[in-house]
Short mmCIF file of the C-alpha atoms (twelve columns), coordinates in Angstrom:
data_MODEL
# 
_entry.id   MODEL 
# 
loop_
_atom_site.group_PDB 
_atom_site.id 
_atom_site.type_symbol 
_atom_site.label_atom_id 
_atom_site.label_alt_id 
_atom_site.label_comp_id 
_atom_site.label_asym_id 
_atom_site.label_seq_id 
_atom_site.Cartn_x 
_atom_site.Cartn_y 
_atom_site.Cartn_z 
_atom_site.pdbx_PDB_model_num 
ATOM 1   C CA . UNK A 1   49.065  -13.075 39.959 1 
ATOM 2   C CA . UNK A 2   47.488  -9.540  40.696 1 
ATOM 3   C CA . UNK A 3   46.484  -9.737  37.183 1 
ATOM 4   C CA . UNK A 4   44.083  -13.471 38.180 1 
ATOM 5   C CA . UNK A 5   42.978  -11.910 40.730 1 
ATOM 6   C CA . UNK A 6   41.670  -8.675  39.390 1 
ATOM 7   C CA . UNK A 7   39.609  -10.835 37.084 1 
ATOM 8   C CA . UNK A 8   38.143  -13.296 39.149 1 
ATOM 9   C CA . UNK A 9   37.142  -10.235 41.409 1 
ATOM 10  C CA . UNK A 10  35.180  -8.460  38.919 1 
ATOM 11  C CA . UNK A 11  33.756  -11.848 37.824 1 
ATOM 12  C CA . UNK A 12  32.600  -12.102 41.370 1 
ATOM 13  C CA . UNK A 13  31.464  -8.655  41.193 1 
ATOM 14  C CA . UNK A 14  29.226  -8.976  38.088 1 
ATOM 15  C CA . UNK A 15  28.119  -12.629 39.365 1 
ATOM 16  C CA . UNK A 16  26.964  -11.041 42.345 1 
ATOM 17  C CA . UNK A 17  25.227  -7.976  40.127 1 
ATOM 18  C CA . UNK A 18  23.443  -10.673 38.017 1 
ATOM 19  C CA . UNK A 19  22.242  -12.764 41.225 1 
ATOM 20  C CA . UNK A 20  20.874  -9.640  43.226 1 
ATOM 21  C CA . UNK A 21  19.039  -8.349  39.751 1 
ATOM 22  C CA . UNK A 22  17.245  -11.958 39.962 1 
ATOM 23  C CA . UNK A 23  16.398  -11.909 43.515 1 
ATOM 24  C CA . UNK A 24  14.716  -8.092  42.663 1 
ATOM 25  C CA . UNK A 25  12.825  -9.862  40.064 1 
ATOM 26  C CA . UNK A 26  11.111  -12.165 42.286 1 
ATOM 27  C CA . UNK A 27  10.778  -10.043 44.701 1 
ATOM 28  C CA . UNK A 28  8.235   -7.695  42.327 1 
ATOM 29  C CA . UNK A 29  6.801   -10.324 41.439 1 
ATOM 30  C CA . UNK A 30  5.826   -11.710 44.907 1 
ATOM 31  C CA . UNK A 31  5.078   -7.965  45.934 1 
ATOM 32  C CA . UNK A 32  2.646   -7.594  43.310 1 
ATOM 33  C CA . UNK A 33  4.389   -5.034  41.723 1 
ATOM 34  C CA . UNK A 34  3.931   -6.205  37.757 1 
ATOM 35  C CA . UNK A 35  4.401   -2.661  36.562 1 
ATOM 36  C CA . UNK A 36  7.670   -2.142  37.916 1 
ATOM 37  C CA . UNK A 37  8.859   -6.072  37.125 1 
ATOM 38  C CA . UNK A 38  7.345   -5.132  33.075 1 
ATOM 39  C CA . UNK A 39  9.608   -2.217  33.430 1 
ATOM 40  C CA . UNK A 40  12.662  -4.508  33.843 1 
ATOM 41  C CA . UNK A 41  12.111  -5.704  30.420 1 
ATOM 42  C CA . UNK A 42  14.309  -4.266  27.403 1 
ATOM 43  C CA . UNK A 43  12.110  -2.795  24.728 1 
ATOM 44  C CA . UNK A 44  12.261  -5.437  22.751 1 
ATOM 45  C CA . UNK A 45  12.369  -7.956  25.802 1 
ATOM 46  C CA . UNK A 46  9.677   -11.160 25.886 1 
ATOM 47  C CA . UNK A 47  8.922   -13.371 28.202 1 
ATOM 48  C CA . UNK A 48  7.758   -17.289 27.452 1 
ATOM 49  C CA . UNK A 49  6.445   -20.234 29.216 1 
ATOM 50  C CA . UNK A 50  6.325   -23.298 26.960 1 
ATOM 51  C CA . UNK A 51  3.874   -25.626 27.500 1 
ATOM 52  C CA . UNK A 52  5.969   -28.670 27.018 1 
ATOM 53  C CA . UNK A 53  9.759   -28.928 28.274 1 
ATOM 54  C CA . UNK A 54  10.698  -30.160 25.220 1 
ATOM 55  C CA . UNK A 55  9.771   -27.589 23.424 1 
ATOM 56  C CA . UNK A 56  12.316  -25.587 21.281 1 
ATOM 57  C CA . UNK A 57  10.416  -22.674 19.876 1 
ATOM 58  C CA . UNK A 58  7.382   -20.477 21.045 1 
ATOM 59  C CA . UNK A 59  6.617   -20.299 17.046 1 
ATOM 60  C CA . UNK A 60  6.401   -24.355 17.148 1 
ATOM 61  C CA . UNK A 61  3.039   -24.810 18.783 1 
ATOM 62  C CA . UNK A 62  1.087   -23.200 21.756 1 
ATOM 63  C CA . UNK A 63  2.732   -22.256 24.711 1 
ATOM 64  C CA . UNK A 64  1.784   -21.216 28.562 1 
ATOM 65  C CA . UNK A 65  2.734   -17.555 27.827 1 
ATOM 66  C CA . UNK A 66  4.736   -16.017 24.881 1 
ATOM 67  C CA . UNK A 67  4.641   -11.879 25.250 1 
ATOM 68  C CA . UNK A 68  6.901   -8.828  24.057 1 
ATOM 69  C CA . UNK A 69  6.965   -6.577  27.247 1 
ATOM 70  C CA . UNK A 70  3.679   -4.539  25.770 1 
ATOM 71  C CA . UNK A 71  2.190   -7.418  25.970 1 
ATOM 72  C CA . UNK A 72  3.069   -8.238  29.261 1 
ATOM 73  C CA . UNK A 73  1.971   -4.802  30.619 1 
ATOM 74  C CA . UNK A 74  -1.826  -5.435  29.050 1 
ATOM 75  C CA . UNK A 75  -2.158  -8.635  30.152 1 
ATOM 76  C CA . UNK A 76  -0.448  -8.392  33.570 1 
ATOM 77  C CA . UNK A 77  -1.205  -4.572  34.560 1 
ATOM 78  C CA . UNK A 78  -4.533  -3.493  34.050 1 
ATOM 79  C CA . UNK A 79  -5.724  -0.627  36.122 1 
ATOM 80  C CA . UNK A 80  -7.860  -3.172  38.588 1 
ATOM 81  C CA . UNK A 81  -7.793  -3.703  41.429 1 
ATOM 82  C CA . UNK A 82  -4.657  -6.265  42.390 1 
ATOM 83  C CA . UNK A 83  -5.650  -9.442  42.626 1 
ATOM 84  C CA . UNK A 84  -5.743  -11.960 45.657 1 
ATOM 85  C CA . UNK A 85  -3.251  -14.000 44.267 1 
ATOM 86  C CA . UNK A 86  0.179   -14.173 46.484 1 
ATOM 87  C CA . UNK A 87  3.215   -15.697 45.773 1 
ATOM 88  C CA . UNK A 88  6.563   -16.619 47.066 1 
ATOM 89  C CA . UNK A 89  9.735   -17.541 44.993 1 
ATOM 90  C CA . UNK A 90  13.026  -18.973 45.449 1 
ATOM 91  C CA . UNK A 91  15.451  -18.456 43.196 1 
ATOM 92  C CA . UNK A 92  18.719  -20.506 43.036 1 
ATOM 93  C CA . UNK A 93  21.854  -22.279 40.818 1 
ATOM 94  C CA . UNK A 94  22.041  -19.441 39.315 1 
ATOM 95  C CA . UNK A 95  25.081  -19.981 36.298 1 
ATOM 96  C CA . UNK A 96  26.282  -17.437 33.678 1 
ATOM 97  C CA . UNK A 97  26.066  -19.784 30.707 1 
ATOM 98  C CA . UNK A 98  27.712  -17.411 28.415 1 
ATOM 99  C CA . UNK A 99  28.905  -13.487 28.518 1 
ATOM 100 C CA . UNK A 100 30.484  -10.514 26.306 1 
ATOM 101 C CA . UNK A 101 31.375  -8.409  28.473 1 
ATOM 102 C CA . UNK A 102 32.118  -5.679  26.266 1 
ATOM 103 C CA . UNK A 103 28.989  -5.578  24.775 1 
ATOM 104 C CA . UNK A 104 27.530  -6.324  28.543 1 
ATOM 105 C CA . UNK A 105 25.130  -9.305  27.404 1 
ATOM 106 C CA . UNK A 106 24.719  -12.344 29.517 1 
ATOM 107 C CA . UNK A 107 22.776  -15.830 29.399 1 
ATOM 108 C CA . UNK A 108 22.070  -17.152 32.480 1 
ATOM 109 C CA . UNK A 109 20.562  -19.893 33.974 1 
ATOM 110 C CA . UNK A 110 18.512  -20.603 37.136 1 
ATOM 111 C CA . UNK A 111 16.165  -22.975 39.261 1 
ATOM 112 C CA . UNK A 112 13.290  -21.800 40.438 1 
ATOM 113 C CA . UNK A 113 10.608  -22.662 43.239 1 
ATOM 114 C CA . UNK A 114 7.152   -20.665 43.479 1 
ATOM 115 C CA . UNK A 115 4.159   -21.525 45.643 1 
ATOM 116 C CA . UNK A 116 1.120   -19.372 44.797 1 
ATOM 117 C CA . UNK A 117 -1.640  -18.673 47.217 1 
ATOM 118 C CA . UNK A 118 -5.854  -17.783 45.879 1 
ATOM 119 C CA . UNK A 119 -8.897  -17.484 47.622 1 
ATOM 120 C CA . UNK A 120 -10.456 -20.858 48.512 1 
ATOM 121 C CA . UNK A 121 -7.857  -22.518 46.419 1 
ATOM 122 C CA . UNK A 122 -5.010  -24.819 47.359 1 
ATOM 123 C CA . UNK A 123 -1.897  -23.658 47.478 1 
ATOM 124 C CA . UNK A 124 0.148   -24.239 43.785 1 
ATOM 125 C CA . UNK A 125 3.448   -25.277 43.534 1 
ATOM 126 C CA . UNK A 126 5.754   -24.770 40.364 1 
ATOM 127 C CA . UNK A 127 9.122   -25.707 39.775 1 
ATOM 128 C CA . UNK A 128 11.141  -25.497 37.311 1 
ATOM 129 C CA . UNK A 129 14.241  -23.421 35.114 1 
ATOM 130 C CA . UNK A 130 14.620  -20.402 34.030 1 
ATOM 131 C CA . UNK A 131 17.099  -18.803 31.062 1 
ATOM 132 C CA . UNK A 132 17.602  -15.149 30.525 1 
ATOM 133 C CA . UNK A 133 19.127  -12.746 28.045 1 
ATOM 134 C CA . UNK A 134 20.230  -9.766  30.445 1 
ATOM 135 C CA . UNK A 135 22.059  -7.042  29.116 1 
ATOM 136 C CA . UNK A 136 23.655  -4.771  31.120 1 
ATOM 137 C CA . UNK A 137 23.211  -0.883  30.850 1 
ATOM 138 C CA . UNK A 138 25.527  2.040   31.631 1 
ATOM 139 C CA . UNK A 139 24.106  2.795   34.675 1 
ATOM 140 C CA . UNK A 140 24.783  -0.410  36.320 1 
ATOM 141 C CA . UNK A 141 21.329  -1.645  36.044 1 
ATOM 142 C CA . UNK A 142 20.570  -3.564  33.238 1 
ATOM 143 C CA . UNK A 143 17.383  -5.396  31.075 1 
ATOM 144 C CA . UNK A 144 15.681  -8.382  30.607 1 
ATOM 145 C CA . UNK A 145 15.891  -8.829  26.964 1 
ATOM 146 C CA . UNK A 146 14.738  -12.827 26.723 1 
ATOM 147 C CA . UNK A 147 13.077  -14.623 29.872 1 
ATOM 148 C CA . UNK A 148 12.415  -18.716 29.398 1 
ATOM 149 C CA . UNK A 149 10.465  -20.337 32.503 1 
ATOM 150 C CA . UNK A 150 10.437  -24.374 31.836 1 
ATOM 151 C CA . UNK A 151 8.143   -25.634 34.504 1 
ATOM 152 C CA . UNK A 152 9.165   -29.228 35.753 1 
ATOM 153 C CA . UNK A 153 5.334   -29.858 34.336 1 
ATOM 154 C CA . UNK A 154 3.003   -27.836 32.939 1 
ATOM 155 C CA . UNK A 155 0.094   -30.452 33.227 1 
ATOM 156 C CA . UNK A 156 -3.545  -28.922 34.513 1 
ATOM 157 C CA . UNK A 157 -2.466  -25.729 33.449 1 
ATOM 158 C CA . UNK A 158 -5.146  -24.558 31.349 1 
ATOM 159 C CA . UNK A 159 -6.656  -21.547 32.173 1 
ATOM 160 C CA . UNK A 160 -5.081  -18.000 31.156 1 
ATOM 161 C CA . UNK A 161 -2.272  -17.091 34.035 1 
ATOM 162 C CA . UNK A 162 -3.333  -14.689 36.305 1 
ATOM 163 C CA . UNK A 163 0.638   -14.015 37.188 1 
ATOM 164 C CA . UNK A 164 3.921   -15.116 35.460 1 
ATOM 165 C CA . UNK A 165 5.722   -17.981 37.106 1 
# 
């Protein structure tokens, strides 16, 4: 019995770990801090936004966004001045889809809400999933090493993003 509940505590523990890294995501991203949310990313991390839910592959036709985490620093953190754009983001059902936890990888899913904010625009609002590849590090802290974001729909979305969803 001791034995149960040993394990279902540091299941709880590590859910808990995985939800609070997510919520810190979000959070740099809605603060504007894009050099520090880059930094999350493993070195080999990417991040991609297909253009069309259905889509299985980022190699199978164009998609919103498809960047290794050097890309992600050019195109999200040049030295500029930030721009106007604000965002908030809710992140929820978050489910660990699959884990080692010896070798302290994870896939994980999650619903997302955002609402972005520009000058003399309307306000947008995107919904949709997300799926990660975390890995966990030594420290306690741990990488993004693969970050999906399937919007609900991608229509009207043309224009080069001026921030990730």
């Amino acid at each position: 019995m001791d034995d149960d509940i040993d394990v279902l505590t540091a299941e709880l523990i590590q859910f808990r770990r995985i939800e609070a890294f997510l919520i810190r995501e979000a959070a740099l991203l809605d603060d504007g801090r894009l050099g520090a949310w880059v930094d999350l990313f493993a070195e080999d991390g990417f991040y991609w936004a297909p253009a069309d839910p259905s889509q299985q592959s980022p190699f199978e036709r164009k998609s919103l966004l498809h960047e290794d985490r050097d890309g992600l620093r050019r195109r999200f953190c040049v030295d500029a001045p930030a721009a106007a754009i604000r965002s908030s983001r809710a992140v929820s059902n978050i489910a660990i889809e699959a884990a080692n936890a010896k070798l302290g990888a994870y896939e994980i899913s999650a619903r997302f809400v955002m609402v972005q904010s520009r000058p003399g625009e309307s306000q947008r609002f995107y919904a949709g999933r997300y799926d990660y590849g975390l890995l966990r590090s030594g420290d306690g802290g741990g990488s993004i090493a693969a970050k999906k974001a399937t919007l609900l729909d991608a229509t009207g979305i043309e224009s080069p993003l001026a921030a990730p969803f």
